[in-house]
Each structure stands twice: as C-alpha cells, then as structure tokens.
PDB file of C-alpha atoms in Angstrom:
ATOM      1  CA  UNK A   1      55.991 176.525 234.610  1.00 55.00           C
ATOM      2  CA  UNK A   2      55.748 174.821 238.329  1.00 41.00           C
ATOM      3  CA  UNK A   3      53.409 175.531 240.999  1.00 43.00           C
ATOM      4  CA  UNK A   4      50.156 174.617 238.872  1.00 43.00           C
ATOM      5  CA  UNK A   5      46.963 173.413 240.710  1.00 40.00           C
ATOM      6  CA  UNK A   6      45.396 170.473 238.445  1.00 40.00           C
ATOM      7  CA  UNK A   7      41.122 170.532 237.542  1.00 40.00           C
ATOM      8  CA  UNK A   8      39.881 169.352 235.165  1.00 39.00           C
ATOM      9  CA  UNK A   9      38.330 170.876 231.619  1.00 39.00           C
ATOM     10  CA  UNK A  10      35.795 170.403 229.109  1.00 38.00           C
ATOM     11  CA  UNK A  11      37.213 168.958 225.588  1.00 37.00           C
ATOM     12  CA  UNK A  12      38.623 170.915 223.472  1.00 38.00           C
ATOM     13  CA  UNK A  13      38.920 170.464 219.373  1.00 36.00           C
ATOM     14  CA  UNK A  14      42.304 169.143 218.541  1.00 35.00           C
ATOM     15  CA  UNK A  15      42.994 171.290 214.769  1.00 38.00           C
ATOM     16  CA  UNK A  16      45.025 169.720 212.778  1.00 36.00           C
ATOM     17  CA  UNK A  17      45.544 170.188 209.008  1.00 39.00           C
ATOM     18  CA  UNK A  18      42.451 171.231 208.037  1.00 37.00           C
ATOM     19  CA  UNK A  19      40.203 168.489 209.861  1.00 39.00           C
ATOM     20  CA  UNK A  20      38.480 168.477 212.973  1.00 34.00           C
ATOM     21  CA  UNK A  21      39.183 165.927 215.593  1.00 36.00           C
ATOM     22  CA  UNK A  22      37.375 166.134 219.372  1.00 35.00           C
ATOM     23  CA  UNK A  23      39.071 165.003 221.978  1.00 39.00           C
ATOM     24  CA  UNK A  24      39.271 165.042 226.017  1.00 39.00           C
ATOM     25  CA  UNK A  25      41.899 167.832 227.786  1.00 37.00           C
ATOM     26  CA  UNK A  26      42.376 168.450 231.174  1.00 36.00           C
ATOM     27  CA  UNK A  27      44.991 170.960 232.065  1.00 36.00           C
ATOM     28  CA  UNK A  28      46.746 172.783 234.846  1.00 35.00           C
ATOM     29  CA  UNK A  29      46.318 176.215 236.355  1.00 34.00           C
ATOM     30  CA  UNK A  30      49.338 178.366 234.740  1.00 39.00           C
ATOM     31  CA  UNK A  31      51.145 181.492 236.699  1.00 37.00           C
ATOM     32  CA  UNK A  32      51.372 184.267 234.888  1.00 41.00           C
ATOM     33  CA  UNK A  33      54.605 184.598 233.065  1.00 46.00           C
ATOM     34  CA  UNK A  34      53.833 187.815 231.382  1.00 49.00           C
ATOM     35  CA  UNK A  35      53.820 191.212 230.760  1.00 47.00           C
ATOM     36  CA  UNK A  36      51.011 193.261 231.431  1.00 40.00           C
ATOM     37  CA  UNK A  37      50.419 193.876 227.916  1.00 40.00           C
ATOM     38  CA  UNK A  38      47.043 194.406 226.429  1.00 40.00           C
ATOM     39  CA  UNK A  39      44.932 191.530 225.135  1.00 39.00           C
ATOM     40  CA  UNK A  40      45.729 190.137 222.071  1.00 39.00           C
ATOM     41  CA  UNK A  41      42.610 189.945 219.453  1.00 40.00           C
ATOM     42  CA  UNK A  42      41.803 186.323 217.607  1.00 38.00           C
ATOM     43  CA  UNK A  43      44.787 186.165 215.007  1.00 39.00           C
ATOM     44  CA  UNK A  44      44.701 186.714 210.979  1.00 37.00           C
ATOM     45  CA  UNK A  45      46.862 183.701 210.855  1.00 38.00           C
ATOM     46  CA  UNK A  46      44.268 181.604 212.195  1.00 36.00           C
ATOM     47  CA  UNK A  47      41.800 182.575 209.450  1.00 40.00           C
ATOM     48  CA  UNK A  48      44.565 182.310 206.862  1.00 38.00           C
ATOM     49  CA  UNK A  49      45.362 179.096 208.246  1.00 37.00           C
ATOM     50  CA  UNK A  50      42.609 177.779 207.682  1.00 38.00           C
ATOM     51  CA  UNK A  51      41.483 179.600 204.633  1.00 40.00           C
ATOM     52  CA  UNK A  52      42.386 176.940 201.342  1.00 38.00           C
ATOM     53  CA  UNK A  53      44.376 178.370 197.920  1.00 34.00           C
ATOM     54  CA  UNK A  54      42.590 178.965 194.685  1.00 38.00           C
ATOM     55  CA  UNK A  55      43.950 176.224 192.522  1.00 37.00           C
ATOM     56  CA  UNK A  56      45.727 173.690 195.360  1.00 35.00           C
ATOM     57  CA  UNK A  57      43.633 171.114 196.573  1.00 39.00           C
ATOM     58  CA  UNK A  58      43.944 170.380 200.643  1.00 41.00           C
ATOM     59  CA  UNK A  59      44.253 172.237 203.433  1.00 50.00           C
ATOM     60  CA  UNK A  60      46.784 175.927 203.099  1.00 57.00           C
ATOM     61  CA  UNK A  61      50.350 175.441 204.383  1.00 62.00           C
ATOM     62  CA  UNK A  62      50.757 176.822 207.607  1.00 68.00           C
ATOM     63  CA  UNK A  63      51.120 181.059 207.959  1.00 83.00           C
ATOM     64  CA  UNK A  64      54.403 182.292 209.218  1.00 88.00           C
ATOM     65  CA  UNK A  65      55.643 181.180 212.469  1.00 96.00           C
ATOM     66  CA  UNK A  66      53.251 177.910 212.165  1.00 97.00           C
ATOM     67  CA  UNK A  67      54.877 174.206 212.386  1.00 97.00           C
ATOM     68  CA  UNK A  68      53.737 172.132 209.718  1.00 96.00           C
ATOM     69  CA  UNK A  69      52.469 168.493 210.317  1.00 96.00           C
ATOM     70  CA  UNK A  70      51.792 168.897 213.898  1.00 97.00           C
ATOM     71  CA  UNK A  71      48.534 169.684 215.572  1.00 97.00           C
ATOM     72  CA  UNK A  72      47.259 173.821 215.477  1.00 97.00           C
ATOM     73  CA  UNK A  73      45.394 175.122 217.637  1.00 97.00           C
ATOM     74  CA  UNK A  74      45.824 178.568 217.404  1.00 97.00           C
ATOM     75  CA  UNK A  75      44.662 180.427 221.293  1.00 97.00           C
ATOM     76  CA  UNK A  76      42.871 184.185 221.355  1.00 96.00           C
ATOM     77  CA  UNK A  77      44.337 185.487 224.153  1.00 95.00           C
ATOM     78  CA  UNK A  78      47.221 185.889 227.179  1.00 97.00           C
ATOM     79  CA  UNK A  79      49.811 186.299 224.165  1.00 97.00           C
ATOM     80  CA  UNK A  80      51.064 189.594 222.657  1.00 97.00           C
ATOM     81  CA  UNK A  81      51.682 189.953 218.777  1.00 96.00           C
ATOM     82  CA  UNK A  82      54.861 190.803 217.319  1.00 94.00           C
ATOM     83  CA  UNK A  83      57.866 191.859 219.725  1.00 91.00           C
ATOM     84  CA  UNK A  84      60.188 188.945 218.796  1.00 94.00           C
ATOM     85  CA  UNK A  85      63.347 190.647 218.836  1.00 96.00           C
ATOM     86  CA  UNK A  86      65.516 187.978 218.680  1.00 96.00           C
ATOM     87  CA  UNK A  87      65.234 184.011 218.094  1.00 96.00           C
ATOM     88  CA  UNK A  88      67.626 182.303 220.810  1.00 98.00           C
ATOM     89  CA  UNK A  89      66.509 179.085 220.794  1.00 98.00           C
ATOM     90  CA  UNK A  90      63.898 177.091 222.702  1.00 98.00           C
ATOM     91  CA  UNK A  91      62.868 177.054 226.378  1.00 98.00           C
ATOM     92  CA  UNK A  92      62.292 173.842 228.145  1.00 98.00           C
ATOM     93  CA  UNK A  93      59.472 173.403 230.732  1.00 98.00           C
ATOM     94  CA  UNK A  94      57.285 171.476 232.622  1.00 98.00           C
ATOM     95  CA  UNK A  95      53.091 170.973 232.787  1.00 97.00           C
ATOM     96  CA  UNK A  96      53.022 169.613 236.640  1.00 97.00           C
ATOM     97  CA  UNK A  97      50.373 168.212 235.940  1.00 97.00           C
ATOM     98  CA  UNK A  98      48.195 166.094 232.141  1.00 96.00           C
ATOM     99  CA  UNK A  99      46.193 166.880 229.340  1.00 97.00           C
ATOM    100  CA  UNK A 100      46.190 169.507 226.760  1.00 98.00           C
ATOM    101  CA  UNK A 101      46.436 173.310 227.947  1.00 98.00           C
ATOM    102  CA  UNK A 102      44.494 174.665 224.853  1.00 98.00           C
ATOM    103  CA  UNK A 103      41.383 175.413 227.821  1.00 97.00           C
ATOM    104  CA  UNK A 104      44.081 176.958 229.894  1.00 96.00           C
ATOM    105  CA  UNK A 105      45.673 178.526 227.792  1.00 97.00           C
ATOM    106  CA  UNK A 106      42.096 180.380 226.409  1.00 97.00           C
ATOM    107  CA  UNK A 107      40.490 180.886 229.330  1.00 97.00           C
ATOM    108  CA  UNK A 108      41.344 184.947 230.006  1.00 95.00           C
ATOM    109  CA  UNK A 109      41.502 184.881 233.712  1.00 95.00           C
ATOM    110  CA  UNK A 110      44.847 182.508 233.113  1.00 95.00           C
ATOM    111  CA  UNK A 111      47.451 184.983 231.780  1.00 95.00           C
ATOM    112  CA  UNK A 112      49.747 182.129 230.937  1.00 96.00           C
ATOM    113  CA  UNK A 113      50.891 180.751 227.253  1.00 98.00           C
ATOM    114  CA  UNK A 114      53.535 178.284 225.560  1.00 98.00           C
ATOM    115  CA  UNK A 115      54.348 178.258 222.246  1.00 98.00           C
ATOM    116  CA  UNK A 116      54.344 174.538 221.743  1.00 98.00           C
ATOM    117  CA  UNK A 117      52.842 171.778 223.959  1.00 98.00           C
ATOM    118  CA  UNK A 118      54.170 167.965 224.012  1.00 98.00           C
ATOM    119  CA  UNK A 119      51.641 164.575 225.653  1.00 98.00           C
ATOM    120  CA  UNK A 120      53.102 161.738 227.113  1.00 98.00           C
ATOM    121  CA  UNK A 121      52.603 159.847 224.002  1.00 98.00           C
ATOM    122  CA  UNK A 122      54.763 162.482 221.707  1.00 98.00           C
ATOM    123  CA  UNK A 123      51.990 164.564 220.099  1.00 98.00           C
ATOM    124  CA  UNK A 124      52.667 168.014 219.942  1.00 98.00           C
ATOM    125  CA  UNK A 125      50.234 171.151 219.707  1.00 98.00           C
ATOM    126  CA  UNK A 126      50.960 174.625 219.326  1.00 98.00           C
ATOM    127  CA  UNK A 127      49.079 177.508 220.460  1.00 98.00           C
ATOM    128  CA  UNK A 128      50.846 181.086 218.858  1.00 98.00           C
ATOM    129  CA  UNK A 129      53.118 181.512 215.976  1.00 98.00           C
ATOM    130  CA  UNK A 130      57.003 182.077 216.875  1.00 98.00           C
ATOM    131  CA  UNK A 131      56.580 185.525 215.344  1.00 97.00           C
ATOM    132  CA  UNK A 132      54.733 186.151 218.732  1.00 97.00           C
ATOM    133  CA  UNK A 133      55.445 186.368 222.159  1.00 98.00           C
ATOM    134  CA  UNK A 134      53.477 183.279 224.440  1.00 98.00           C
ATOM    135  CA  UNK A 135      53.178 184.653 227.900  1.00 97.00           C
ATOM    136  CA  UNK A 136      55.864 182.105 229.604  1.00 96.00           C
ATOM    137  CA  UNK A 137      58.361 183.077 230.558  1.00 96.00           C
ATOM    138  CA  UNK A 138      58.592 186.636 231.647  1.00 96.00           C
ATOM    139  CA  UNK A 139      61.467 188.780 230.615  1.00 97.00           C
ATOM    140  CA  UNK A 140      62.870 185.512 227.797  1.00 97.00           C
ATOM    141  CA  UNK A 141      59.316 186.138 225.796  1.00 98.00           C
ATOM    142  CA  UNK A 142      60.785 188.518 223.671  1.00 97.00           C
ATOM    143  CA  UNK A 143      63.752 186.544 222.586  1.00 98.00           C
ATOM    144  CA  UNK A 144      63.467 182.671 223.455  1.00 98.00           C
ATOM    145  CA  UNK A 145      60.556 180.299 222.100  1.00 98.00           C
ATOM    146  CA  UNK A 146      58.631 178.124 224.708  1.00 98.00           C
ATOM    147  CA  UNK A 147      57.817 174.717 224.829  1.00 98.00           C
ATOM    148  CA  UNK A 148      55.224 172.782 227.900  1.00 98.00           C
ATOM    149  CA  UNK A 149      55.922 169.073 228.565  1.00 98.00           C
ATOM    150  CA  UNK A 150      52.854 167.122 229.552  1.00 98.00           C
ATOM    151  CA  UNK A 151      54.068 165.130 233.410  1.00 98.00           C
ATOM    152  CA  UNK A 152      55.502 165.866 236.301  1.00 98.00           C
ATOM    153  CA  UNK A 153      60.044 167.928 237.317  1.00 98.00           C
ATOM    154  CA  UNK A 154      60.016 164.620 239.103  1.00 98.00           C
ATOM    155  CA  UNK A 155      60.081 161.753 236.416  1.00 98.00           C
ATOM    156  CA  UNK A 156      61.854 162.013 233.138  1.00 98.00           C
ATOM    157  CA  UNK A 157      60.570 163.099 229.764  1.00 98.00           C
ATOM    158  CA  UNK A 158      59.549 159.844 227.593  1.00 98.00           C
ATOM    159  CA  UNK A 159      61.013 158.480 225.218  1.00 98.00           C
ATOM    160  CA  UNK A 160      58.287 159.780 222.442  1.00 98.00           C
ATOM    161  CA  UNK A 161      58.618 163.086 224.987  1.00 98.00           C
ATOM    162  CA  UNK A 162      62.569 163.545 223.206  1.00 98.00           C
ATOM    163  CA  UNK A 163      60.985 162.771 220.432  1.00 98.00           C
ATOM    164  CA  UNK A 164      58.555 165.061 220.061  1.00 98.00           C
ATOM    165  CA  UNK A 165      60.715 167.995 221.206  1.00 98.00           C
ATOM    166  CA  UNK A 166      63.454 166.958 218.808  1.00 98.00           C
ATOM    167  CA  UNK A 167      61.232 167.566 215.982  1.00 98.00           C
ATOM    168  CA  UNK A 168      59.998 170.697 217.442  1.00 98.00           C
ATOM    169  CA  UNK A 169      63.884 171.669 217.523  1.00 98.00           C
ATOM    170  CA  UNK A 170      64.574 170.485 214.310  1.00 97.00           C
ATOM    171  CA  UNK A 171      61.830 172.597 212.874  1.00 97.00           C
ATOM    172  CA  UNK A 172      64.086 175.582 215.057  1.00 97.00           C
ATOM    173  CA  UNK A 173      67.294 174.584 213.453  1.00 96.00           C
ATOM    174  CA  UNK A 174      65.819 174.815 209.780  1.00 95.00           C
ATOM    175  CA  UNK A 175      63.887 177.261 210.255  1.00 95.00           C
ATOM    176  CA  UNK A 176      65.445 180.184 212.734  1.00 95.00           C
ATOM    177  CA  UNK A 177      69.004 178.746 212.676  1.00 96.00           C
ATOM    178  CA  UNK A 178      68.938 178.100 216.358  1.00 97.00           C
ATOM    179  CA  UNK A 179      72.481 176.098 216.954  1.00 97.00           C
ATOM    180  CA  UNK A 180      72.865 172.166 217.872  1.00 97.00           C
ATOM    181  CA  UNK A 181      73.491 173.348 221.526  1.00 98.00           C
ATOM    182  CA  UNK A 182      72.370 173.259 225.222  1.00 98.00           C
ATOM    183  CA  UNK A 183      72.602 176.674 227.300  1.00 98.00           C
ATOM    184  CA  UNK A 184      72.177 177.436 230.787  1.00 98.00           C
ATOM    185  CA  UNK A 185      72.267 181.150 230.061  1.00 98.00           C
ATOM    186  CA  UNK A 186      69.747 183.470 228.651  1.00 97.00           C
ATOM    187  CA  UNK A 187      71.764 185.246 227.263  1.00 96.00           C
ATOM    188  CA  UNK A 188      73.178 182.016 225.165  1.00 97.00           C
ATOM    189  CA  UNK A 189      71.790 180.174 222.081  1.00 98.00           C
ATOM    190  CA  UNK A 190      70.091 176.603 221.871  1.00 98.00           C
ATOM    191  CA  UNK A 191      68.198 174.580 224.345  1.00 98.00           C
ATOM    192  CA  UNK A 192      67.530 176.128 227.467  1.00 98.00           C
ATOM    193  CA  UNK A 193      65.466 175.578 230.785  1.00 98.00           C
ATOM    194  CA  UNK A 194      62.852 178.138 232.325  1.00 98.00           C
ATOM    195  CA  UNK A 195      65.402 177.957 235.319  1.00 98.00           C
ATOM    196  CA  UNK A 196      68.224 179.725 233.500  1.00 98.00           C
ATOM    197  CA  UNK A 197      66.272 182.732 233.271  1.00 97.00           C
ATOM    198  CA  UNK A 198      66.804 183.630 237.305  1.00 97.00           C
ATOM    199  CA  UNK A 199      64.078 186.564 238.885  1.00 97.00           C
ATOM    200  CA  UNK A 200      64.075 188.467 235.440  1.00 97.00           C
ATOM    201  CA  UNK A 201      61.929 184.797 234.208  1.00 97.00           C
ATOM    202  CA  UNK A 202      59.897 184.339 237.289  1.00 95.00           C
ATOM    203  CA  UNK A 203      62.395 182.816 239.540  1.00 95.00           C
ATOM    204  CA  UNK A 204      60.838 179.344 238.718  1.00 94.00           C
ATOM    205  CA  UNK A 205      63.373 175.546 239.008  1.00 97.00           C
ATOM    206  CA  UNK A 206      61.314 174.586 235.884  1.00 97.00           C
ATOM    207  CA  UNK A 207      61.936 171.520 234.306  1.00 98.00           C
ATOM    208  CA  UNK A 208      63.523 170.046 237.632  1.00 98.00           C
ATOM    209  CA  UNK A 209      66.808 168.833 236.412  1.00 98.00           C
ATOM    210  CA  UNK A 210      66.266 165.227 235.871  1.00 98.00           C
ATOM    211  CA  UNK A 211      64.078 166.881 232.618  1.00 98.00           C
ATOM    212  CA  UNK A 212      66.945 169.270 232.187  1.00 98.00           C
ATOM    213  CA  UNK A 213      69.489 167.074 231.885  1.00 98.00           C
ATOM    214  CA  UNK A 214      67.736 165.236 228.893  1.00 98.00           C
ATOM    215  CA  UNK A 215      68.311 168.146 226.886  1.00 98.00           C
ATOM    216  CA  UNK A 216      71.821 166.680 225.594  1.00 98.00           C
ATOM    217  CA  UNK A 217      69.112 163.747 224.305  1.00 98.00           C
ATOM    218  CA  UNK A 218      67.070 165.947 222.550  1.00 98.00           C
ATOM    219  CA  UNK A 219      69.776 167.028 220.732  1.00 98.00           C
ATOM    220  CA  UNK A 220      71.396 163.758 220.099  1.00 97.00           C
ATOM    221  CA  UNK A 221      68.048 162.996 218.364  1.00 97.00           C
ATOM    222  CA  UNK A 222      68.143 166.081 215.929  1.00 97.00           C
ATOM    223  CA  UNK A 223      71.606 164.989 214.569  1.00 95.00           C
ATOM    224  CA  UNK A 224      70.904 161.410 214.459  1.00 91.00           C
ATOM    225  CA  UNK A 225      66.956 161.565 213.389  1.00 79.00           C
ATOM    226  CA  UNK A 226      66.474 164.928 211.688  1.00 66.00           C
ATOM    227  CA  UNK A 227      69.597 165.045 209.510  1.00 62.00           C
ATOM    228  CA  UNK A 228      70.034 169.190 210.832  1.00 54.00           C
TER     229      UNK A 228
END
C-alpha cells in the first residue's frame, strides 16, 4: 500500500494460539483497494479457531486458510468471503507507516485490508484467511494473497522481515503450491509486487524498487531455511 496518512491508534489485542496478549499498536490510513462488495459479517472461522476440540488439550488447530504458529487476528470487516479463483502467489506491499494494522483494517470506514502484516522485528499477523479476498490490490484480490510490511518504500526490509516473509511464503508453497520464483506479471505465479498489476490494481508503485529487489533474497531464504 502507498499514499497513507499516519495517525496513532488504540491498543490492540493480539491473538496467538489460544491466549491473549495486549500490546500497543499504531497504524496508517490506507486507501481502499477492494471491490464495491457487501460488507462481510463476523467469520465463523474466527469461532472455530478458538473453540476447543473434544479429547484434545491446548488450542484447536487453525482452520483452513490460516497459517499456524503466528499471531492470528481475524478482522470482521473489509474483506469478501470466498471468491478466490486462484492461488497464484504472494504480493509484497509496503505499509508506509509502522505498527500493527489490525485496528485500521477493523475500521469499516477504511475499506481496505491485507491477509498478512510483518513488523520490522519479524512479527507476523494474519487478518484474513487466504481462502477469502482481502481488499488490498483491487483486480488482483481474487487470485493473489497479500502481505503488508512495516516501514517505508525508501528503506529496505530488515533481515527479520526477510525471514518472516520467507516463513509465510514457505507455508504458501507447501499448502498452495506457490512456486519458488519471483514474478513481475499479474498473470504469472510466485512472489510479486503491488506495482506489477498496473492500473487494474490501483496504479501503485508499492512496495518500491528497494523492497521489490529483495524478493530474490526471500525466495533464497525459503530454499535455504525452510526446506521447500
């Protein structure tokens, strides 16, 4: 995402496994990249993710479309249930700001969202199941998963962010057969950028040439560290 105006937000609730952790969050105002779709009600997947399974101890496994082992913070607004026509890969975005985007994506007035967000320290939050459409790259929402990265286009991804994006990509490669390659085509497959979609994706330069140039490092990290 680009062209965002920064403002502080309230404290957010991080949901990890079955526990709760209060932590401060700040976010940036995003521009709507979603279709003129009807607002989506609270997800039944949210309840399933937190409901214990009889005969098992500990939290239930994440439902379909949710990555295990990360912070799961399902939003109730600003996404479209279902409608994913393909799993072509992951689109890299830049936040143009800092701090968790959970509260911003939870605001009905924002009308924007992404599947994942990565902090500069490498924390990963997921807001939308990859079986559903996040409202992040307009015409690309039905075919691509999106990941926002904290920071600014003029600054590179931190080492921790490269590692975190690689974790998400390794999971997608295992679960959804994303190929271990970079792509600059909205009709290709792999690790792409918001900018590659051109006008149908909103005409953004996101995430900028610096972060776009780090995609090979992400794919190499997947190969080296995640055995995919």
